[in-house]
PDB file of C-alpha atoms in Angstrom:
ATOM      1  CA  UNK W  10      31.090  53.440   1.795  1.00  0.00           C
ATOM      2  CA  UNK W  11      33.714  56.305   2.007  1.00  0.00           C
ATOM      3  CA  UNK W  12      32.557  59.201   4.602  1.00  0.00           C
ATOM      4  CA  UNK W  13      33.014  61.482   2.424  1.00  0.00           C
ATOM      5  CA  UNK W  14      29.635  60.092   0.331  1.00  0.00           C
ATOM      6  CA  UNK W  15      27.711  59.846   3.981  1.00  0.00           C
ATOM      7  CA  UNK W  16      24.696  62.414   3.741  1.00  0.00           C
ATOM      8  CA  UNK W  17      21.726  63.092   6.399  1.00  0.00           C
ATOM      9  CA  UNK W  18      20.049  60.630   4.643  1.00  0.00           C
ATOM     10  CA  UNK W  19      22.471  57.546   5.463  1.00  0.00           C
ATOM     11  CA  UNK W  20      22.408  58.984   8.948  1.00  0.00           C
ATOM     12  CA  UNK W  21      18.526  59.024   9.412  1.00  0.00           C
ATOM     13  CA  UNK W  22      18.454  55.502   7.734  1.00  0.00           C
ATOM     14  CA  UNK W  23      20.975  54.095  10.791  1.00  0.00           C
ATOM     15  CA  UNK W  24      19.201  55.369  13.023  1.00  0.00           C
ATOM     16  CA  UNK W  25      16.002  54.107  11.602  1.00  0.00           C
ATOM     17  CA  UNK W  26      17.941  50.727  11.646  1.00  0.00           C
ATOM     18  CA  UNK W  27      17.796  50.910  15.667  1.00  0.00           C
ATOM     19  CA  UNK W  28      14.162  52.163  15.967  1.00  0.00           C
ATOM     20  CA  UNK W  29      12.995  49.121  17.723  1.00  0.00           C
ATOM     21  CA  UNK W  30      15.663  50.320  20.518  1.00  0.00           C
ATOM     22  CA  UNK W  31      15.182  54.208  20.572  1.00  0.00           C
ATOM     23  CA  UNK W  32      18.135  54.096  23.222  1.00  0.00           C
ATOM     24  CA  UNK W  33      20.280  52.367  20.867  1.00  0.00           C
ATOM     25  CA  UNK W  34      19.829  54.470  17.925  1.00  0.00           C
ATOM     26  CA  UNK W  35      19.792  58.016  19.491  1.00  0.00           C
ATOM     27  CA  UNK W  36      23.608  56.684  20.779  1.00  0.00           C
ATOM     28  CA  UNK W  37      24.455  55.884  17.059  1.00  0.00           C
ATOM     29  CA  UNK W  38      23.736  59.595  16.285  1.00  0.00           C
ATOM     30  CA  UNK W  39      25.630  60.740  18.955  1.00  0.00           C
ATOM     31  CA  UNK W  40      28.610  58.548  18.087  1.00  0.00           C
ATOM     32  CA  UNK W  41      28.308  59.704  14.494  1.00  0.00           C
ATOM     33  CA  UNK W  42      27.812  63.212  15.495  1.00  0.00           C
ATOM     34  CA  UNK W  43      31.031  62.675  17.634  1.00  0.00           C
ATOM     35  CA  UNK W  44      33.072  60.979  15.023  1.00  0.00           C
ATOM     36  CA  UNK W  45      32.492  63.882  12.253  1.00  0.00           C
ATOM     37  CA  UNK W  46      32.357  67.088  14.646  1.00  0.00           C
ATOM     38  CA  UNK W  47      36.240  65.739  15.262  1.00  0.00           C
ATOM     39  CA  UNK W  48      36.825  64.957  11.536  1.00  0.00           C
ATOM     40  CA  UNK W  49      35.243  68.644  10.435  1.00  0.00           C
ATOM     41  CA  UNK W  50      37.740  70.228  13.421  1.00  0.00           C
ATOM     42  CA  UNK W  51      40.491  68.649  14.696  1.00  0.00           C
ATOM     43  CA  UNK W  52      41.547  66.648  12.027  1.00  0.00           C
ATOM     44  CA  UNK W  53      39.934  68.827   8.964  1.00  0.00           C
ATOM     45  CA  UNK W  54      39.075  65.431   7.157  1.00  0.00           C
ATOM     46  CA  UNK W  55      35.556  66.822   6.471  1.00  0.00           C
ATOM     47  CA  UNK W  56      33.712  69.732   5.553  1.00  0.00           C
ATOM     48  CA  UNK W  57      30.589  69.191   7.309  1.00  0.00           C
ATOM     49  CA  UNK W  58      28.620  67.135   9.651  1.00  0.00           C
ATOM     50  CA  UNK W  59      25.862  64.737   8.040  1.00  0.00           C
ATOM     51  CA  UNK W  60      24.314  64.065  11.068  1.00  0.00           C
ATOM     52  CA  UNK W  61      23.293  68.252  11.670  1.00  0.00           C
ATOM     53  CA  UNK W  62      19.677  67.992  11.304  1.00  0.00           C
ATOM     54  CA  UNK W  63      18.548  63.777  12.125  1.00  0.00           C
ATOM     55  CA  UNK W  64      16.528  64.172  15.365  1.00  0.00           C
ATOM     56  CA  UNK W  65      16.977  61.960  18.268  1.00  0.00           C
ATOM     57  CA  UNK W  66      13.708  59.509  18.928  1.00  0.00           C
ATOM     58  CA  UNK W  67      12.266  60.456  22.193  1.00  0.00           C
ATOM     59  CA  UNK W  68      12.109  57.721  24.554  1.00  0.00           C
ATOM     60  CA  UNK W  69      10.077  56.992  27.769  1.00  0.00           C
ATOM     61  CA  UNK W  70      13.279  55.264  29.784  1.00  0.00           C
ATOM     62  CA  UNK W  71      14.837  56.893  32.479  1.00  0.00           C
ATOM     63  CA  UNK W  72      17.864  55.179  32.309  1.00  0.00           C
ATOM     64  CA  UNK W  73      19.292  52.399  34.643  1.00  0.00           C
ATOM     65  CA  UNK W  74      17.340  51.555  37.187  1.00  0.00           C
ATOM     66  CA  UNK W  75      17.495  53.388  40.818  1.00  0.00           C
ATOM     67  CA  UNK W  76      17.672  51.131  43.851  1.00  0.00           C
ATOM     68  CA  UNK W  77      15.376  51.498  46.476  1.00  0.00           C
ATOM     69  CA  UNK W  78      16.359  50.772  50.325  1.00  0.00           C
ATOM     70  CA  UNK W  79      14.401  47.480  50.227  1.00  0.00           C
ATOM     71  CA  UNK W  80      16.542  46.643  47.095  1.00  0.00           C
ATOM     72  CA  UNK W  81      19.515  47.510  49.121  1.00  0.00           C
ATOM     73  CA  UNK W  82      18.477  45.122  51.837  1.00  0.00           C
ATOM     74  CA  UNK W  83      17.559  42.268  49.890  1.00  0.00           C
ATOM     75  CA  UNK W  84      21.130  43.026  48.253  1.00  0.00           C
ATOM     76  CA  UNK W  85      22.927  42.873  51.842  1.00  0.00           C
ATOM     77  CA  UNK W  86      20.738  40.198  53.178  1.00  0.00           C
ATOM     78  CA  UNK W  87      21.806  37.883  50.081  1.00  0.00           C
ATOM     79  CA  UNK W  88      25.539  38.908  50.204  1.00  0.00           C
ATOM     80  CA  UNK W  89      27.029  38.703  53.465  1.00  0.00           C
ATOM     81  CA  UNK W  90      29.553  41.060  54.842  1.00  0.00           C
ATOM     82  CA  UNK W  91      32.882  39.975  54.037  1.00  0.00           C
ATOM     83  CA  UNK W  92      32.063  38.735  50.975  1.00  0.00           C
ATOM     84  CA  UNK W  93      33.476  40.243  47.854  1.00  0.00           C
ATOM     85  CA  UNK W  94      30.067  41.035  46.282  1.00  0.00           C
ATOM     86  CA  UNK W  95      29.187  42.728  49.971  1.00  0.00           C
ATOM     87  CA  UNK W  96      32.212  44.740  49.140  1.00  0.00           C
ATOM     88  CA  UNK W  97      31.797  46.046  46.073  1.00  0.00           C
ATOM     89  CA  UNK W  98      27.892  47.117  47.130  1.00  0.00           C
ATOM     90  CA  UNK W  99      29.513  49.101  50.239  1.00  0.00           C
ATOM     91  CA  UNK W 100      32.108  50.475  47.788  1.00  0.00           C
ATOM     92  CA  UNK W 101      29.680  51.494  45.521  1.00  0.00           C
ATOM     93  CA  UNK W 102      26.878  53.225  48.078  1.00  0.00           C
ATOM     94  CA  UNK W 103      29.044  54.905  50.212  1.00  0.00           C
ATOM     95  CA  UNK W 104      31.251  56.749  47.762  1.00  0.00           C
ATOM     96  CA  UNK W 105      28.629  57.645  44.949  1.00  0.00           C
ATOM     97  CA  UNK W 106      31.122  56.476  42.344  1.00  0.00           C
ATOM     98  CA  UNK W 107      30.806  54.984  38.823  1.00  0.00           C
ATOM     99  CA  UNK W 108      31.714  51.523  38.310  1.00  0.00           C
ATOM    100  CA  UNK W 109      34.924  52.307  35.796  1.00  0.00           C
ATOM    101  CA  UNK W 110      36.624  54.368  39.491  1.00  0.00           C
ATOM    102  CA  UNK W 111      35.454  51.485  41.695  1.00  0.00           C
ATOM    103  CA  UNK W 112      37.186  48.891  39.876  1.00  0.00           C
ATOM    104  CA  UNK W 113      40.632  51.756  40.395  1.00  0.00           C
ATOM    105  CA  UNK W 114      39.885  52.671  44.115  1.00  0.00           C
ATOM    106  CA  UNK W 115      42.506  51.588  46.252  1.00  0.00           C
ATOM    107  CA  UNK W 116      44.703  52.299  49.564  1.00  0.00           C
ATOM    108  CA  UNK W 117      46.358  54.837  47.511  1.00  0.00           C
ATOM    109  CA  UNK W 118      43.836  57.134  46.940  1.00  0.00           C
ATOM    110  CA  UNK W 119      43.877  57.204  50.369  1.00  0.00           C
ATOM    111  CA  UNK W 120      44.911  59.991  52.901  1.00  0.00           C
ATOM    112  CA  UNK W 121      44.046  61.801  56.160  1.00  0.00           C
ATOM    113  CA  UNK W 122      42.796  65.976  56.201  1.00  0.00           C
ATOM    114  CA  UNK W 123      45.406  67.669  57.672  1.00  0.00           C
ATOM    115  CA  UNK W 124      42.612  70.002  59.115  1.00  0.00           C
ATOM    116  CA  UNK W 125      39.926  67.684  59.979  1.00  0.00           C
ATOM    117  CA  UNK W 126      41.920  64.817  60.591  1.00  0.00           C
ATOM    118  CA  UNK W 127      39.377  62.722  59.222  1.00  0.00           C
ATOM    119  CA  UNK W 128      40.299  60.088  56.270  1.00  0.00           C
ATOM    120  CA  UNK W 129      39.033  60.759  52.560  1.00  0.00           C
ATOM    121  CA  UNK W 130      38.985  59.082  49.193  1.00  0.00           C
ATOM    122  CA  UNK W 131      40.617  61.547  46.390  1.00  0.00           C
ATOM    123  CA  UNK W 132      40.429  59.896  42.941  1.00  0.00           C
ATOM    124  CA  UNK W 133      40.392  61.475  39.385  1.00  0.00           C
ATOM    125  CA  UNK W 134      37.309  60.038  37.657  1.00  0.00           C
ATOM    126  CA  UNK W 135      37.397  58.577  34.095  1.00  0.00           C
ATOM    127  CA  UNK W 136      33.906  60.022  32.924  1.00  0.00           C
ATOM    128  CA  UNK W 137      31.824  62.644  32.991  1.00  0.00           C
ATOM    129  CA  UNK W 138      29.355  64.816  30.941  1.00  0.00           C
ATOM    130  CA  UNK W 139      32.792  65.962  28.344  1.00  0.00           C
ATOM    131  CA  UNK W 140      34.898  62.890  28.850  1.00  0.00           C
ATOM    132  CA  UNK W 141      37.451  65.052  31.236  1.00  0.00           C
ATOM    133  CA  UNK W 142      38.862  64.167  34.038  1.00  0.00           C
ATOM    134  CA  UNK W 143      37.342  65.523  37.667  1.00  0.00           C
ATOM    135  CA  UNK W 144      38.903  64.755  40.657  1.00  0.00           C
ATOM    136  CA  UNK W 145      36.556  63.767  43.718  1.00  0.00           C
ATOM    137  CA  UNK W 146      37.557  64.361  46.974  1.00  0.00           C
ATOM    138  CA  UNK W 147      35.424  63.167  49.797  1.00  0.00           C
ATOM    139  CA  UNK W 148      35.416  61.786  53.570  1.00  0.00           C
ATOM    140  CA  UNK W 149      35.621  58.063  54.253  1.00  0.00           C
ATOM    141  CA  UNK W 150      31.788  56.952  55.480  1.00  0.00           C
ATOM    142  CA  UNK W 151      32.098  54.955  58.704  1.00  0.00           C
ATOM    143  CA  UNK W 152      30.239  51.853  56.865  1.00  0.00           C
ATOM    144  CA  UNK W 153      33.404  52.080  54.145  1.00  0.00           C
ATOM    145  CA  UNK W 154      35.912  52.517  56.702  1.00  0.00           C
ATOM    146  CA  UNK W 155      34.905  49.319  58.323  1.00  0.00           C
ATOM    147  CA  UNK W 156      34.922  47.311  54.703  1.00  0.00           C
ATOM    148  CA  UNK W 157      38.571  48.209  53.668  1.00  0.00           C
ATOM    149  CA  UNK W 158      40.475  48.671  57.118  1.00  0.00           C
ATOM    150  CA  UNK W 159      42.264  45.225  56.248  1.00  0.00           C
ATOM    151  CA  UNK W 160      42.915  45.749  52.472  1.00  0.00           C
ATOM    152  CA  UNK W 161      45.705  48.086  53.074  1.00  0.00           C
ATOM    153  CA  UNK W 162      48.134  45.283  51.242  1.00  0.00           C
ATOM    154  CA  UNK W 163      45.538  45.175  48.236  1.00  0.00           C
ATOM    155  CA  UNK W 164      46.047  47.315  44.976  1.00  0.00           C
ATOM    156  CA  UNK W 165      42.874  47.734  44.452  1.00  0.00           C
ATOM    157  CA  UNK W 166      39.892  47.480  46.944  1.00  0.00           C
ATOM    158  CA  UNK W 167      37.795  45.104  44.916  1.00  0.00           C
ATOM    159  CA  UNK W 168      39.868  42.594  42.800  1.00  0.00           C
ATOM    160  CA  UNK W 169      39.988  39.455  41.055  1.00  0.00           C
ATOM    161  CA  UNK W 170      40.027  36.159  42.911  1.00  0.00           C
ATOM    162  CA  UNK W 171      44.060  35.938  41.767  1.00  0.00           C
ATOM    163  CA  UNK W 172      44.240  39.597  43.114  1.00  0.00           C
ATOM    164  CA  UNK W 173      44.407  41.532  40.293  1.00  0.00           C
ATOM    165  CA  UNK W 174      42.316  44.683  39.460  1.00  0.00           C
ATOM    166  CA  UNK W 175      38.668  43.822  37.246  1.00  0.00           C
ATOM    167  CA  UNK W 176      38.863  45.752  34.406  1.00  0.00           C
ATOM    168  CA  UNK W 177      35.819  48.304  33.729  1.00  0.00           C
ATOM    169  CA  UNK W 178      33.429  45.523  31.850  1.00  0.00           C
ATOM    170  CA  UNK W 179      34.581  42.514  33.629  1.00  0.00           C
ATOM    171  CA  UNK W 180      33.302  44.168  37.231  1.00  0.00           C
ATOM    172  CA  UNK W 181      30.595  45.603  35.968  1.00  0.00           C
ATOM    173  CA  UNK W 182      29.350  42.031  34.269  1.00  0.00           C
ATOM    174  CA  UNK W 183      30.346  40.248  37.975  1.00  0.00           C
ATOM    175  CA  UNK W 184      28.131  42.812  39.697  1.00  0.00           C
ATOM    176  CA  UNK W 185      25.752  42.163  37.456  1.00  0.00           C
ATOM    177  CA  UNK W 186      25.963  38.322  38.507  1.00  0.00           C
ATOM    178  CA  UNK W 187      25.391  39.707  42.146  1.00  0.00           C
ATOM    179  CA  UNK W 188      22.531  41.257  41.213  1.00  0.00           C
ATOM    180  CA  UNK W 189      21.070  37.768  39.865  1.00  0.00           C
ATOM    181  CA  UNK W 190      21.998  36.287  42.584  1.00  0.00           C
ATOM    182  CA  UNK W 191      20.176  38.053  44.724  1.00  0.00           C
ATOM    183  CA  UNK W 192      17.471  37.792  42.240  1.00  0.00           C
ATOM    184  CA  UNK W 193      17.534  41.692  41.718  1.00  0.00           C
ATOM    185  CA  UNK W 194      17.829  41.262  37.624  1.00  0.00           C
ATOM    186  CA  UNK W 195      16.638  44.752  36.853  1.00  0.00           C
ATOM    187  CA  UNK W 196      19.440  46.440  39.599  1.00  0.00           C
ATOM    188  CA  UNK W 197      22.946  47.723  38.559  1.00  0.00           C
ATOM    189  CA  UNK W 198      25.855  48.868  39.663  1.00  0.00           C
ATOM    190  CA  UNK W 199      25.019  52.816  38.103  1.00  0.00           C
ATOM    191  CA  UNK W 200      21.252  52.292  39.617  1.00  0.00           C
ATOM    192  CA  UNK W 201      23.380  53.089  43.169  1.00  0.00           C
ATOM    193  CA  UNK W 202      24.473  55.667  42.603  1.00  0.00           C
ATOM    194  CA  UNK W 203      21.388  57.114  41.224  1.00  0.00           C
ATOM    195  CA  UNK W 204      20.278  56.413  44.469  1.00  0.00           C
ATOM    196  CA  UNK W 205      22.710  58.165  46.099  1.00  0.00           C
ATOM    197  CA  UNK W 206      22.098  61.377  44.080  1.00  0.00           C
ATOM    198  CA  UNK W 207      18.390  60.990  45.372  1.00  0.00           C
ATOM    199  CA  UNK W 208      19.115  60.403  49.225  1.00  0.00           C
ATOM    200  CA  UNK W 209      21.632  63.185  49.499  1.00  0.00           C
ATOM    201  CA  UNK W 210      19.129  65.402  47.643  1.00  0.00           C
ATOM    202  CA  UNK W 211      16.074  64.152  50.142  1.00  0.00           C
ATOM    203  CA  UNK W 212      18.688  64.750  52.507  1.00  0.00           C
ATOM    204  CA  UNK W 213      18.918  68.063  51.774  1.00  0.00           C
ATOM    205  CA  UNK W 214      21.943  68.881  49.674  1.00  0.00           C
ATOM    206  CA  UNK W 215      22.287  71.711  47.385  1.00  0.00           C
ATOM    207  CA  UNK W 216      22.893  71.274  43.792  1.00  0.00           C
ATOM    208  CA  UNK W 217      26.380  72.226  43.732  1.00  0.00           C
ATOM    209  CA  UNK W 218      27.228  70.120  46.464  1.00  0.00           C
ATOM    210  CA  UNK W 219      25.868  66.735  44.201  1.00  0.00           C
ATOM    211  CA  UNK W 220      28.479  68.024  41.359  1.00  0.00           C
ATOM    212  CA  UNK W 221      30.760  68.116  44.043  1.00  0.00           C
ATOM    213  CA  UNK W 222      30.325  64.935  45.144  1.00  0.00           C
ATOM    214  CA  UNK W 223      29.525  63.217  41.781  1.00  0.00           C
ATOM    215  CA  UNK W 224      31.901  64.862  39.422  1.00  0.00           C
ATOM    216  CA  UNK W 225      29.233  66.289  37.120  1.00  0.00           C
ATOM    217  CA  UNK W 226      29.800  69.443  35.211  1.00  0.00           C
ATOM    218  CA  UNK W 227      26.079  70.615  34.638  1.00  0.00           C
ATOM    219  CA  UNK W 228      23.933  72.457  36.827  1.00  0.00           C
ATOM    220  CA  UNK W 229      21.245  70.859  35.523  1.00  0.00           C
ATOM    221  CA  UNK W 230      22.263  67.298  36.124  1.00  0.00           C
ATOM    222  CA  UNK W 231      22.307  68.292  39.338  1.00  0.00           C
ATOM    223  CA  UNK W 232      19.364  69.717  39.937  1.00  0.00           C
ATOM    224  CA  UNK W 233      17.142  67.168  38.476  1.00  0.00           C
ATOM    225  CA  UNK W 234      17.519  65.493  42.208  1.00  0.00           C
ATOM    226  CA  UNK W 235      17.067  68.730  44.015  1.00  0.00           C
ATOM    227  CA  UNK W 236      13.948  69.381  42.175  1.00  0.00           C
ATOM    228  CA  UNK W 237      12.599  66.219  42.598  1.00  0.00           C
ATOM    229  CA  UNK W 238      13.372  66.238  46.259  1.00  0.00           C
ATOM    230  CA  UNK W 239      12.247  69.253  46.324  1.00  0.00           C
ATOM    231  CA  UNK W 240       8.428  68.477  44.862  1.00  0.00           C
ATOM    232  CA  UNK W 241       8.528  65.615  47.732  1.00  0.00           C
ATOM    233  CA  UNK W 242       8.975  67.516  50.391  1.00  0.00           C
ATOM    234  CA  UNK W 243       6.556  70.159  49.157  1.00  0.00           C
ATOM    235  CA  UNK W 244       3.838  67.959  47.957  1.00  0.00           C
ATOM    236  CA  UNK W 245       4.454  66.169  51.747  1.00  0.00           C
ATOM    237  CA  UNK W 246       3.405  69.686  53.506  1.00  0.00           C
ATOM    238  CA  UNK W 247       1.110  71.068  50.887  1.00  0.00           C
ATOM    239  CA  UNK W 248      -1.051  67.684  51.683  1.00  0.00           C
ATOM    240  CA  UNK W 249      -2.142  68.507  55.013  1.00  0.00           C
ATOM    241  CA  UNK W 250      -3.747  71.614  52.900  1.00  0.00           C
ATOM    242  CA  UNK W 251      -6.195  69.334  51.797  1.00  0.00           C
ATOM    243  CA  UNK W 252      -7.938  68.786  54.850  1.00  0.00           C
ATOM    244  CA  UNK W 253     -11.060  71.102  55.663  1.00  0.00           C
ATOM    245  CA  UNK W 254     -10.083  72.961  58.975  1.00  0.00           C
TER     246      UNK W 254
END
């Protein structure tokens, strides 16, 4: 039908059409919301929004999956060091990045601190909370330094097996074969660095050192680790408090 003829009532029927997968259908509202918030601005195709007033369906999912350390193990312990799935993991854990910058990370992102001399990874990402760019700028890990200090010749760090680099989907669906293969089904390559976020929070990092380090632009993303490290750590010394002295 033309958009012009789309009312709140097409909108709440699309979504309906996803209900089975509340996931699913609260991104078809968002993507519609999307589409006509640009066609009522930018490109004044439309007057107003039909999708201002369909509610999201609330859902009990958390999202991908985050690893735990026995996970990692059983990851490592499948996929030996040296091979390309081993690779990709290390890539992966040690830099906190999304899948879309791993599959760009290369040599020339590359350089050494003038100050610190230390060597660090400096990459603009392709995705964050408004779709701009944010550059991340962080210290090689000693575990990633040892992975890549013979893929100076390489384009990329992780590639193809004719040496080209994966595009976004294509590494994402051969990590996703790793995973299998290490029978770890429910495990992706976003699940990491999830559990990044959550170490470096139980580690003890502030809030606006995870945007920092993940490229996020809300406080509040942010602190979602830091409060629930936070509730550990206090729930961990508040339980001695329930022993009669």
């Amino acid at each position: 039908m033309d958009y012009r003829g789309l009312t709140k009532a097409h909108v709440t029927k699309l979504r309906d059409q996803k209900a089975g997968t509340p996931e699913a259908a609260n991104h078809r509202v968002k993507a519609l919301s999307a589409l006509f918030e640009w066609a009522c601005g930018e490109a004044e195709l439309a007057e107003t929004n039909p999708v201002h007033g369909v509610k999201k369906f609330k859902s009990n999912t958390t999202g991908h999956h985050t690893w735990t350390q026995d996970e990692m193990d059983q990851f490592a312990a499948h996929h030996n060091p040296g091979s390309k799935a081993h690779l990709c993991f290390t890539v992966l854990r040690y830099t906190g990045l999304r899948i879309s910058d791993v599959s760009r990370l290369g040599p020339k992102h590359l350089y050494t601190d003038r100050e610190t001399g230390l060597l660090h990874f400096k990459i603009a990402t392709k995705k964050n909370e408004s779709n701009t760019s944010k550059v991340i700028d962080m210290p090689v890990l000693p575990p990633l330094a040892l992975a890549i200090k013979d893929l100076d010749e390489q384009a990329t760090f992780v590639q193809t097996q004719w040496g080209k680099q994966y595009s976004i989907k294509s590494l994402g669906n051969r990590f996703s074969t790793w995973c299998n293969q290490a029978n770890l089904p429910h495990c992706s390559a976003h699940g990491i660095r999830k559990a990044d976020a959550v170490l470096a929070a139980e580690q003890g990092a502030t809030a606006h050192e995870l945007l920092s380090m993940f490229g996020w632009e809300k406080l509040s993303t942010a602190e979602i680790y830091t409060r629930k490290a936070n509730a550990k750590r206090l729930s961990q010394t508040g339980s001695s408090k329930l022993l009669k002295k």
